[in-house]
Short mmCIF file of C-alpha atoms (C1' of nucleotides) in Angstrom, two decimals:
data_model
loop_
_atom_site.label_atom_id
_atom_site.label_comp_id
_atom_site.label_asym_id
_atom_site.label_seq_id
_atom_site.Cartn_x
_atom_site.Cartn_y
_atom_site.Cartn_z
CA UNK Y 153 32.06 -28.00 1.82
CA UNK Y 154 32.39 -25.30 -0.90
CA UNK Y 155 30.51 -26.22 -4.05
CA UNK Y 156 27.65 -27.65 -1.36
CA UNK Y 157 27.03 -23.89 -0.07
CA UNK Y 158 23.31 -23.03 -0.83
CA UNK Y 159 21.68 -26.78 -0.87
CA UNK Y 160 21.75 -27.32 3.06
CA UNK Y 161 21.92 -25.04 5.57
CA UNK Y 162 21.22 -21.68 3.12
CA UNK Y 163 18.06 -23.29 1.87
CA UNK Y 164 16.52 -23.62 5.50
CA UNK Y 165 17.57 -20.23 6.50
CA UNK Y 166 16.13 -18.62 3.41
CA UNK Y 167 12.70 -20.19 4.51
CA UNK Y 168 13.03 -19.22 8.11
CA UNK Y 169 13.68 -15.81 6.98
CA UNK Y 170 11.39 -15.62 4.17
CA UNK Y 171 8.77 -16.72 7.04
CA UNK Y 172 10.01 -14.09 9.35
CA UNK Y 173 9.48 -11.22 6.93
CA UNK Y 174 6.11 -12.31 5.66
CA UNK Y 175 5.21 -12.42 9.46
CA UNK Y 176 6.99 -8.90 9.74
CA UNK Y 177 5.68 -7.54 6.75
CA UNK Y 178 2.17 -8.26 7.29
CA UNK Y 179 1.90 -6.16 10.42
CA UNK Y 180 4.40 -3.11 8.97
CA UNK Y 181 4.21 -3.13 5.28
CA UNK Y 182 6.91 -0.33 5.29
CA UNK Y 183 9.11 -2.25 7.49
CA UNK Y 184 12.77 -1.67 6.81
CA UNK Y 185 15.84 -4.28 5.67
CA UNK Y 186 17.35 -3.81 8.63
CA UNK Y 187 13.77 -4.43 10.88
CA UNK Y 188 13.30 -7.42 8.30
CA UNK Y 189 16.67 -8.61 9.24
CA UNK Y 190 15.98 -8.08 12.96
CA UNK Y 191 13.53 -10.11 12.89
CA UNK Y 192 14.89 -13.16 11.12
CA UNK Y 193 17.37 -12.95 13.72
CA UNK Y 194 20.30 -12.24 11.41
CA UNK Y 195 22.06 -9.35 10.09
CA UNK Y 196 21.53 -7.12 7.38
CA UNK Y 197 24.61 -8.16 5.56
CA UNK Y 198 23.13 -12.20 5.47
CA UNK Y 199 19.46 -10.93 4.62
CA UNK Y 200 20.98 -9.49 1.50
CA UNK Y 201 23.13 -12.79 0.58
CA UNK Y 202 19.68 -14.36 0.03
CA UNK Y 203 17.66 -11.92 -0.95
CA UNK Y 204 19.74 -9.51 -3.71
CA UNK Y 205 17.53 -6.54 -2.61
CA UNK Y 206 14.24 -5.26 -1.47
CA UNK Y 207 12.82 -6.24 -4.65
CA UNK Y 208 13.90 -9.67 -4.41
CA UNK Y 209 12.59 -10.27 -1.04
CA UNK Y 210 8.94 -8.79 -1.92
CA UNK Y 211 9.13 -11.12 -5.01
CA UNK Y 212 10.33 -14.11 -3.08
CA UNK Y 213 7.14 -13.22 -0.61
CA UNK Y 214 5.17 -13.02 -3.61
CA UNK Y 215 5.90 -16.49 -4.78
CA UNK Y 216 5.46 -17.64 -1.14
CA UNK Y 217 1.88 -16.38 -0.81
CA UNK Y 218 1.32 -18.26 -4.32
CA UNK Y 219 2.22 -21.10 -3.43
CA UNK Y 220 0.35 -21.12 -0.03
CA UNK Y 221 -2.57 -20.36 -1.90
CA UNK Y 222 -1.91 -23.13 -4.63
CA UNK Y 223 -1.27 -25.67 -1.52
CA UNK Y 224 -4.60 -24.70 -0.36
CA UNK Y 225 -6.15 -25.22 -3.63
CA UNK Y 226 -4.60 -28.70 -3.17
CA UNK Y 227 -5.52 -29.24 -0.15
CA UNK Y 228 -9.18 -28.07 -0.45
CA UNK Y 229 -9.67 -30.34 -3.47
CA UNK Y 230 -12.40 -27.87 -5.14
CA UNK Y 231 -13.56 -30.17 -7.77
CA UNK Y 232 -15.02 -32.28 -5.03
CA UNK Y 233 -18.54 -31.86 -3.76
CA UNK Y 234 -20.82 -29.16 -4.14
CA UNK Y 235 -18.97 -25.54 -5.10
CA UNK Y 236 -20.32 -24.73 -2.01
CA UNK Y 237 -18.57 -26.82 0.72
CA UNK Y 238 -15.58 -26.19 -2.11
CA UNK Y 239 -15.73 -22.72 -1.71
CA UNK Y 240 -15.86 -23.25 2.25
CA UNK Y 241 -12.69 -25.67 2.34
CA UNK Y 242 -10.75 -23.12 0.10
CA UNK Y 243 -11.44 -20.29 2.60
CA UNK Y 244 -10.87 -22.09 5.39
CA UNK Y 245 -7.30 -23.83 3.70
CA UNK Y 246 -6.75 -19.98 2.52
CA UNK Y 247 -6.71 -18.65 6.16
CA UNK Y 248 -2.76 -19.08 7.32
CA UNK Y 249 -2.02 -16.86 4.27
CA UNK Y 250 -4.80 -14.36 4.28
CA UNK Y 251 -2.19 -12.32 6.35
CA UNK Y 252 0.63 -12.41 3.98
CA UNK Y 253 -2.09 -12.06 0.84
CA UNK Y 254 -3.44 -8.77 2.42
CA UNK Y 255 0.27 -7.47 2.29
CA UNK Y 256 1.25 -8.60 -1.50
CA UNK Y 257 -2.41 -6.77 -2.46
CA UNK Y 258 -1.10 -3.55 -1.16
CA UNK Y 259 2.02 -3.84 -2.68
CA UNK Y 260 1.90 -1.78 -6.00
CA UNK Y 261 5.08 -2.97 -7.14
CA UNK Y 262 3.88 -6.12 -8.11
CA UNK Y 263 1.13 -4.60 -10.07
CA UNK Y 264 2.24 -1.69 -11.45
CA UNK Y 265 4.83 -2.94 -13.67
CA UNK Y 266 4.37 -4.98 -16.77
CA UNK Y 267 5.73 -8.18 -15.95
CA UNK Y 268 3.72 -9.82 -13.04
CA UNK Y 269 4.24 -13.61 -11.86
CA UNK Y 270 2.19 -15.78 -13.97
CA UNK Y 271 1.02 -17.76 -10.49
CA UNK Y 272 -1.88 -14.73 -10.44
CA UNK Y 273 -3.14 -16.37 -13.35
CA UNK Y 274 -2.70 -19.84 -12.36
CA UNK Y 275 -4.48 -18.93 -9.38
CA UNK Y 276 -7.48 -16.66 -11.25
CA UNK Y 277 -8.19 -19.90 -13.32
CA UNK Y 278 -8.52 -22.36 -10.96
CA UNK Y 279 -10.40 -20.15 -8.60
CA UNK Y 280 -12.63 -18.52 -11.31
CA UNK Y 281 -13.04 -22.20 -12.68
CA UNK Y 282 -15.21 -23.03 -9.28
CA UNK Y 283 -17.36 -20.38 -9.06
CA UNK Y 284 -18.06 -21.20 -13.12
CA UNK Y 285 -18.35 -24.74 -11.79
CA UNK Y 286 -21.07 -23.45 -9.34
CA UNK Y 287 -23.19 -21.71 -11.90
CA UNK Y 288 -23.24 -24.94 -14.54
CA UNK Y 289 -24.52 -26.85 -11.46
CA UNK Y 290 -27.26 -24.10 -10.40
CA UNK Y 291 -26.24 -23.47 -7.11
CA UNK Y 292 -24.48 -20.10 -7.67
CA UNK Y 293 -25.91 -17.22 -9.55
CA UNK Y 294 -25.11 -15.99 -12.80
CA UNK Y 295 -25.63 -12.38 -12.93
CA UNK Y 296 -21.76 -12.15 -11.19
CA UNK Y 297 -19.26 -12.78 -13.26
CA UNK Y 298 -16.77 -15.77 -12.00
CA UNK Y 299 -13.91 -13.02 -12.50
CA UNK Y 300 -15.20 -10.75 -9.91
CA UNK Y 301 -16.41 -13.63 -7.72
CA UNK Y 302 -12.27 -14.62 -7.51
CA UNK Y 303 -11.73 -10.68 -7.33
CA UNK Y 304 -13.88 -10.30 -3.89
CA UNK Y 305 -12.15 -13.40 -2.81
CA UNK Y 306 -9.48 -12.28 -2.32
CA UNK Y 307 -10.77 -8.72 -1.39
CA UNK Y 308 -12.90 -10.37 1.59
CA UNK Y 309 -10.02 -12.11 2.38
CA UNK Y 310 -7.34 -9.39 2.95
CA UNK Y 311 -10.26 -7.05 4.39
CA UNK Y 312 -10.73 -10.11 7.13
CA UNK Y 313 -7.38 -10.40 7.79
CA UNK Y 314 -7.05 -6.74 8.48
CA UNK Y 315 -9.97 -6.70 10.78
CA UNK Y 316 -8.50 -9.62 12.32
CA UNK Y 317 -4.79 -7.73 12.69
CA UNK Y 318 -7.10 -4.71 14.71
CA UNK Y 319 -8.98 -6.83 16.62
CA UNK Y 320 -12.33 -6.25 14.87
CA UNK Y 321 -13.07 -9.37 13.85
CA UNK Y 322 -12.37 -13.03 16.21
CA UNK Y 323 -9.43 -14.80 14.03
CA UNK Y 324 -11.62 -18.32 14.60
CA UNK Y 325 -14.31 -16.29 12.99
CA UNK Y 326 -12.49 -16.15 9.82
CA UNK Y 327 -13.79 -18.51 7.56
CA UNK Y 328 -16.95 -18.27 8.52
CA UNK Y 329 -17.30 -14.65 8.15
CA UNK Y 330 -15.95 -14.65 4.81
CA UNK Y 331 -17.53 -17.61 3.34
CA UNK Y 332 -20.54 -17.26 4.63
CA UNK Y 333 -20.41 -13.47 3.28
CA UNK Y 334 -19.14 -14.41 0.32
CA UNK Y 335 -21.86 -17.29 -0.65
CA UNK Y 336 -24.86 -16.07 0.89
CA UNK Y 337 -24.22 -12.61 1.84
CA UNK Y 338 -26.30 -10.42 4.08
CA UNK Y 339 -29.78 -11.03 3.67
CA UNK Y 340 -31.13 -13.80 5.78
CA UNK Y 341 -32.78 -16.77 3.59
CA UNK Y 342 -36.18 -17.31 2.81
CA UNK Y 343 -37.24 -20.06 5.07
CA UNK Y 344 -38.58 -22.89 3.03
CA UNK X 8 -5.50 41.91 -1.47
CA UNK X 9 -3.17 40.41 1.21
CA UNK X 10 -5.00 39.23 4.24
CA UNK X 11 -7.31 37.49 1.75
CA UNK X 12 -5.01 35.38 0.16
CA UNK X 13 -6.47 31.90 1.27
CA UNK X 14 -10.22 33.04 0.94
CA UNK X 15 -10.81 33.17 -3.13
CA UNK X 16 -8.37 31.99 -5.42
CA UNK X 17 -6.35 29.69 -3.31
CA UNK X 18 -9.64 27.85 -2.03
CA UNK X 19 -10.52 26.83 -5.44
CA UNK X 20 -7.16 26.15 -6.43
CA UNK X 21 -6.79 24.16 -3.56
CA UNK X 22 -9.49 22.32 -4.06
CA UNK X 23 -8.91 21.41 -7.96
CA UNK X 24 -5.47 20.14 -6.64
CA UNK X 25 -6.67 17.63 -3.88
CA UNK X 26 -8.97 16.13 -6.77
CA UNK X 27 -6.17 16.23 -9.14
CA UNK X 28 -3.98 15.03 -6.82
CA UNK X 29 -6.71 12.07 -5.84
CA UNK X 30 -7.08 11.19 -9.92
CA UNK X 31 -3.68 10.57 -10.36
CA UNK X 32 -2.96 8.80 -6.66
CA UNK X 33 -6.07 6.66 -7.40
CA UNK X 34 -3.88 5.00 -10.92
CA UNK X 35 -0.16 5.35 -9.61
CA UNK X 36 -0.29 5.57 -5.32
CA UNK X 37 3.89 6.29 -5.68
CA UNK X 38 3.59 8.92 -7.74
CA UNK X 39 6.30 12.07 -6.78
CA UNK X 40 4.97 15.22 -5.32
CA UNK X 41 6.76 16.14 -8.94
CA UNK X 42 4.20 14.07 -10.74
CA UNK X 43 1.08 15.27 -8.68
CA UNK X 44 2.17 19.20 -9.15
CA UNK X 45 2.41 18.40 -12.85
CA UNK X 46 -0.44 16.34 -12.35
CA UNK X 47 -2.80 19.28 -11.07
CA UNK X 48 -0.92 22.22 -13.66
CA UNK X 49 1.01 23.90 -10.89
CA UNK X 50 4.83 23.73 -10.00
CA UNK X 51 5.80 22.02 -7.25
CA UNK X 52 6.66 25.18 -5.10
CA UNK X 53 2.67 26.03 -5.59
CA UNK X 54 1.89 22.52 -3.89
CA UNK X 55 3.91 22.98 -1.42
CA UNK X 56 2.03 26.11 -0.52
CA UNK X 57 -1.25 24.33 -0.63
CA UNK X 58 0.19 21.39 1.51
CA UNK X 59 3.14 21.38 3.68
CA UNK X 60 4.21 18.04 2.79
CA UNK X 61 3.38 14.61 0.99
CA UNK X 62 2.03 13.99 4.53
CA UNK X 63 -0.10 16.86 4.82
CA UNK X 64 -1.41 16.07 1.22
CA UNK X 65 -2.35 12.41 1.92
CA UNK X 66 -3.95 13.98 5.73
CA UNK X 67 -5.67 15.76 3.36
CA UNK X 68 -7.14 13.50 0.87
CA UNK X 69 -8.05 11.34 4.16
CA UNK X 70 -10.50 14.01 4.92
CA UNK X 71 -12.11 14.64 1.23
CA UNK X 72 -12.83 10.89 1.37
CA UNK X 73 -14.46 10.60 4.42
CA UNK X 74 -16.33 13.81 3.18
CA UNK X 75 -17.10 12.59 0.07
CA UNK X 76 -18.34 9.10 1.97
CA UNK X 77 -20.44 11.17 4.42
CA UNK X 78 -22.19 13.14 1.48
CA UNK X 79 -23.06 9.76 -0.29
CA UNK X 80 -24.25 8.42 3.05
CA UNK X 81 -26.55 11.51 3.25
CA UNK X 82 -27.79 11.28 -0.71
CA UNK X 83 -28.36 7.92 0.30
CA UNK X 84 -30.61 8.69 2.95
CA UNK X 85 -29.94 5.29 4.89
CA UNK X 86 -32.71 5.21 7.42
CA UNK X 87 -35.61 5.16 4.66
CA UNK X 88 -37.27 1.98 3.03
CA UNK X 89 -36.03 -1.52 3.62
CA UNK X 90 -32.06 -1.51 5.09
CA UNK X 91 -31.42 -3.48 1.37
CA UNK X 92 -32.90 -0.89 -0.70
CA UNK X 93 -30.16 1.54 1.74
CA UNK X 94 -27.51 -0.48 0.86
CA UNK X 95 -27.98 -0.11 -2.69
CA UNK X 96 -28.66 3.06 -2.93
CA UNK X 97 -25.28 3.22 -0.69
CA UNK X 98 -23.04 1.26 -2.17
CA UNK X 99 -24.24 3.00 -5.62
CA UNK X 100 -23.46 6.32 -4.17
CA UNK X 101 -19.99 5.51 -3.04
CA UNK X 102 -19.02 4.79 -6.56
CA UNK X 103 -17.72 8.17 -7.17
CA UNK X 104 -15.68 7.85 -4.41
CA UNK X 105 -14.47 4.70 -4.67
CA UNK X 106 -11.10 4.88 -6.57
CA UNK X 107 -10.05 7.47 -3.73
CA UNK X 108 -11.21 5.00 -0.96
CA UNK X 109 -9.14 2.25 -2.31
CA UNK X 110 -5.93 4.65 -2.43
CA UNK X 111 -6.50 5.63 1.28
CA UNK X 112 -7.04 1.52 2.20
CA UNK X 113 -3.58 1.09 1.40
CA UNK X 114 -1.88 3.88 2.71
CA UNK X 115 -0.51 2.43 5.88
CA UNK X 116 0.54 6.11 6.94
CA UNK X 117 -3.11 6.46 7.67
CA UNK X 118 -3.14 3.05 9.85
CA UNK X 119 0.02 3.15 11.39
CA UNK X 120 -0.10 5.83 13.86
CA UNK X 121 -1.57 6.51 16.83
CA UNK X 122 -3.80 8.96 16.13
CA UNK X 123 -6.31 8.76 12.94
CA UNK X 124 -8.91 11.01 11.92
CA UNK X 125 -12.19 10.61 13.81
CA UNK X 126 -14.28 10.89 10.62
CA UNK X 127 -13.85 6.74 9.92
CA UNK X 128 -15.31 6.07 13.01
CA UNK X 129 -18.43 8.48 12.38
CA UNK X 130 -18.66 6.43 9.06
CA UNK X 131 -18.12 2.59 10.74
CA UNK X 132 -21.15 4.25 13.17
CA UNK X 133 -23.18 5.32 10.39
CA UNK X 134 -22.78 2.65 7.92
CA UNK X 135 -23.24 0.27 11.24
CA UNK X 136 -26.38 1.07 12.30
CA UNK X 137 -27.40 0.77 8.82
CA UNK X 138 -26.85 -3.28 8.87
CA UNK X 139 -27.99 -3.48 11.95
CA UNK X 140 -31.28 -2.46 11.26
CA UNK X 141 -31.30 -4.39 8.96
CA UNK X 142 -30.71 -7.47 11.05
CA UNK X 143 -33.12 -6.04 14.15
CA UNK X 144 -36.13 -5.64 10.77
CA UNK X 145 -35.71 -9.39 10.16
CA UNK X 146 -33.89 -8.38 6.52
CA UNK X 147 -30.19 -9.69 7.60
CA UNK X 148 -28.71 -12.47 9.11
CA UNK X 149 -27.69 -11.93 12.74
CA UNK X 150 -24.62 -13.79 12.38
CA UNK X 151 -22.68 -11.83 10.40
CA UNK X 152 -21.38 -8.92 12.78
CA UNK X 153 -22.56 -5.29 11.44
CA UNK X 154 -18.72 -4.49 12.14
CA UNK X 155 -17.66 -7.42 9.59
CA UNK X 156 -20.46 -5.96 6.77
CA UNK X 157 -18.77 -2.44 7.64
CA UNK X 158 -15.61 -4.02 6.71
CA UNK X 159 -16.97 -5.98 3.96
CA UNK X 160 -18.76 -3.13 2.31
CA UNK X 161 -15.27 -1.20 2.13
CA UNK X 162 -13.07 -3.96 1.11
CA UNK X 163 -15.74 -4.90 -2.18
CA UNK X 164 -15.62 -1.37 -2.69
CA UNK X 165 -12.27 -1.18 -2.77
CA UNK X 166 -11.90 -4.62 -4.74
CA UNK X 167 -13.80 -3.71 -7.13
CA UNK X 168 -12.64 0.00 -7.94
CA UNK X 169 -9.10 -1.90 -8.51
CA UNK X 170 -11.05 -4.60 -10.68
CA UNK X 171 -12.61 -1.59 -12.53
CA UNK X 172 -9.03 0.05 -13.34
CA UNK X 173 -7.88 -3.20 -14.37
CA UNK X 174 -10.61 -3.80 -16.81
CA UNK X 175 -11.95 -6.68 -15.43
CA UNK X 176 -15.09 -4.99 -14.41
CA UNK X 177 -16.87 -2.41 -16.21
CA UNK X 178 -18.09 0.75 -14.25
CA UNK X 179 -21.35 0.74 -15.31
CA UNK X 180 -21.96 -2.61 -13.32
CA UNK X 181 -20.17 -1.48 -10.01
CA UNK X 182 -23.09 -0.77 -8.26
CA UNK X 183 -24.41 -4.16 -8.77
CA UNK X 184 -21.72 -6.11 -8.35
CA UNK X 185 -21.17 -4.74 -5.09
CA UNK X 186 -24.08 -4.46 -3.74
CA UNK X 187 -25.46 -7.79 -5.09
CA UNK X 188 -22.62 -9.12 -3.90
CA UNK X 189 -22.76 -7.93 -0.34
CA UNK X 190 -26.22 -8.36 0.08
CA UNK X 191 -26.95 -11.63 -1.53
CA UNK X 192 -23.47 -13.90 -1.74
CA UNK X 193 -22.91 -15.90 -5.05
CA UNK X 194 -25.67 -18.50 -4.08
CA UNK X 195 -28.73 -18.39 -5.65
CA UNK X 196 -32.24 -17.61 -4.11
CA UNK X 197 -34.47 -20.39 -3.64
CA UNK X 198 -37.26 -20.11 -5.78
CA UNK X 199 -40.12 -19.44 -3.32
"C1'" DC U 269 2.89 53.90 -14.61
"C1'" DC U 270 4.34 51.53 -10.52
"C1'" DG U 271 4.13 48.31 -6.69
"C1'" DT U 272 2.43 44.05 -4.82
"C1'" DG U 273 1.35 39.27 -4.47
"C1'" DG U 274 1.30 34.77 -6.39
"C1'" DT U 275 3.69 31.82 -9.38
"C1'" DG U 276 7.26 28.88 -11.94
"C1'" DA U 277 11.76 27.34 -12.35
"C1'" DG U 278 15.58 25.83 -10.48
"C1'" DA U 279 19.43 25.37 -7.17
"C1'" DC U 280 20.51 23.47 -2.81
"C1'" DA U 281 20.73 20.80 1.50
"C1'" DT U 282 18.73 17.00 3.96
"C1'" DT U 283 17.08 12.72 5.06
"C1'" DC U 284 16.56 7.90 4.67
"C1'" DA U 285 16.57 3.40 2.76
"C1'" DT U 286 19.32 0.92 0.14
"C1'" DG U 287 23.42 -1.38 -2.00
"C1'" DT U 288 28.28 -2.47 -1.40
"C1'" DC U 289 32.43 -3.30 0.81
"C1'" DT U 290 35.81 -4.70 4.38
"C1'" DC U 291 37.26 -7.02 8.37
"C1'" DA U 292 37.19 -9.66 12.57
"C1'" DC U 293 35.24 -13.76 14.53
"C1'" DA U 294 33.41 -18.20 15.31
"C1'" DT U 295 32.59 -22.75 14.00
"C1'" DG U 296 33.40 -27.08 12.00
"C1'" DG U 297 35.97 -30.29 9.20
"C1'" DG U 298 40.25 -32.22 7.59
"C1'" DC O 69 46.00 -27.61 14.83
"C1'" DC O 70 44.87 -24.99 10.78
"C1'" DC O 71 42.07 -23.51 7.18
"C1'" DA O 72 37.82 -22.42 4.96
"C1'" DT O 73 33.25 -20.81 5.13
"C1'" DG O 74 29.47 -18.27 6.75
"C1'" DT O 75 28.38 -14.60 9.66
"C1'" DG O 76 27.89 -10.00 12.25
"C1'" DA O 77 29.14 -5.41 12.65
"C1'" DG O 78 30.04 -1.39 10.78
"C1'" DA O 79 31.79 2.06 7.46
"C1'" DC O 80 30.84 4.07 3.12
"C1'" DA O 81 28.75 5.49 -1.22
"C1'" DT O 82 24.54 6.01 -3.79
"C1'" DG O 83 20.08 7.47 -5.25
"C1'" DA O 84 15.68 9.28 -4.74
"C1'" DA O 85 12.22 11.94 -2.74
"C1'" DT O 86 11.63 15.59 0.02
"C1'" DG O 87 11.89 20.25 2.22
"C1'" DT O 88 13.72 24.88 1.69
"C1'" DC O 89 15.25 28.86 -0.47
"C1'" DT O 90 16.03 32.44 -3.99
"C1'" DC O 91 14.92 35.00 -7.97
"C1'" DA O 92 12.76 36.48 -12.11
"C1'" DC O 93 8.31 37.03 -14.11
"C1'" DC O 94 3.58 38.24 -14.82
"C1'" DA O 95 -0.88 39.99 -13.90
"C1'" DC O 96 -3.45 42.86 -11.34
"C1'" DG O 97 -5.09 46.92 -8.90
"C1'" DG O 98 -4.20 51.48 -7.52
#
DNA sequence: CCGTGGTGAGACATTCATGTCTCACATGGG
DNA sequence: CCCATGTGAGACATGAATGTCTCACCACGG
């Protein structure tokens, strides 16, 4: 059972511990290797045989939090329905990783350097491309630009997810609270 | 000229350092109490004798934020006109600020521990009661908490001081984009 | 002219997280 | 039963930022 090494068991552990430290890591961003590896359950000596280094590990959360927010893309199906509801399903599919999204936007090593993971972009597009879809079809405004529409997104988001962490906002409040901010902000509507 | 030493020169120095120190924190928020010394003109020994520590220094920008938040609240003179028009004139004199704010969002230091300067919760209390005026006038929704627009309003600030740096928002429209943003959401008004 | 205080430059020790290594152990298969 | 593999524990070196100290220098006032 040699050549077999990292297709089984390693590639469970490594998303058990990935889990672990995004879990960690949302609540102490400065969290050590050694807490991370606490944590997981494991010791430091493993945590580095799947992550090479500190670096590694906030990239592999990186792609994590990507890819939770490109399954809830999926899963929200924004091309469906008014931009809207669209907007409502992808906050609502965006919530389980709102934690580990508030984390990656305070880390500046991700953004500080010149190469950055091209999921961002990925991501940008298909989120900027329903708020664009919502101003074709008249139902969103057009004085704010799609890009900063995507931008307070995810802004909202972490800021909800902090509140959340403190206790300052009720976590089945979430998507409501940031959708309904985020589509038809404070004022109260007209009555028609 | 001994028992003076902190009352002239060392005042103003001190204060052209904190700013310097907040210019450069605001772009790189890892920069080396090297890189801030250089940063403000002075040798790191000098720093050192204006703040004890990196600690000290980040205490300190902590409390030239929430100053500088408190003297837009005041220029912004919250409790006149319609709670929207406060908002605006809020959000739009925060601006100045705002880079600073978004440093001291993400430094956990300032989250972290038990104890944390008293000044945030004289701004959540001011900025507060400004929302909910606005909901008790009939101007905002009651069901987004004034605690959640607190949040809001500092997260899009925030969000959009990062958005600014990154050139995906130009300055000049800050004001707007936040404001608009927070007050009305991305849907557009019914045409009454 | 001289003395004083603030400053810059640099050397130095310290701390802490990290990266690397070794070794004993346990488990599971042949 | 024995061997191989993954693991935990710990020692150790490394690097970086920090905190501390000394000393020469310069400008200023007396």
């Amino acid at each position: 059972m040699s050549h077999m090494g990292y297709s089984c068991l390693m590639a469970l552990d490594r998303d058990h511990v990935l889990r672990s430290a995004a879990a960690l890591l949302t609540r102490k961003s400065t969290a050590t290797m050694d807490e991370v590896a606490k944590a997981a359950g494991i010791s430091r000596a493993t945590l580095h045989r799947h992550f090479a280094g500190r670096d590694a590990l906030v990239r592999a959360l990186e792609a994590l939090g990507i890819a939770e927010c490109e399954a809830a893309l999926d899963r929200a199906h924004p091309e469906e329905g008014t931009a809207t509801d669209g907007v409502r399903r992808l906050v609502r599919e965006m919530q389980p990783a709102a934690g580990l999204l508030a984390f990656l936007y305070g880390e500046s090593q991700l953004w500080e350097g010149e190469r950055q993971n091209d999921g961002w972009q990925r991501l940008d597009s298909r989120i900027g491309a329903l708020f664009q879809r919502g101003q074709q079809d008249g139902e969103f405004r057009i004085d704010l630009t799609p890009v900063w529409l995507t931008e307070a997104l995810y802004g909202l988001t972490a800021s909800c997810a902090w509140a959340t962490m403190d206790g300052r906002v009720a976590a089945r409040d979430f998507p409501t609270m940031v959708a309904e901010l985020l589509l038809g902000g404070a004022l109260r509507r007209e009555e028609s």
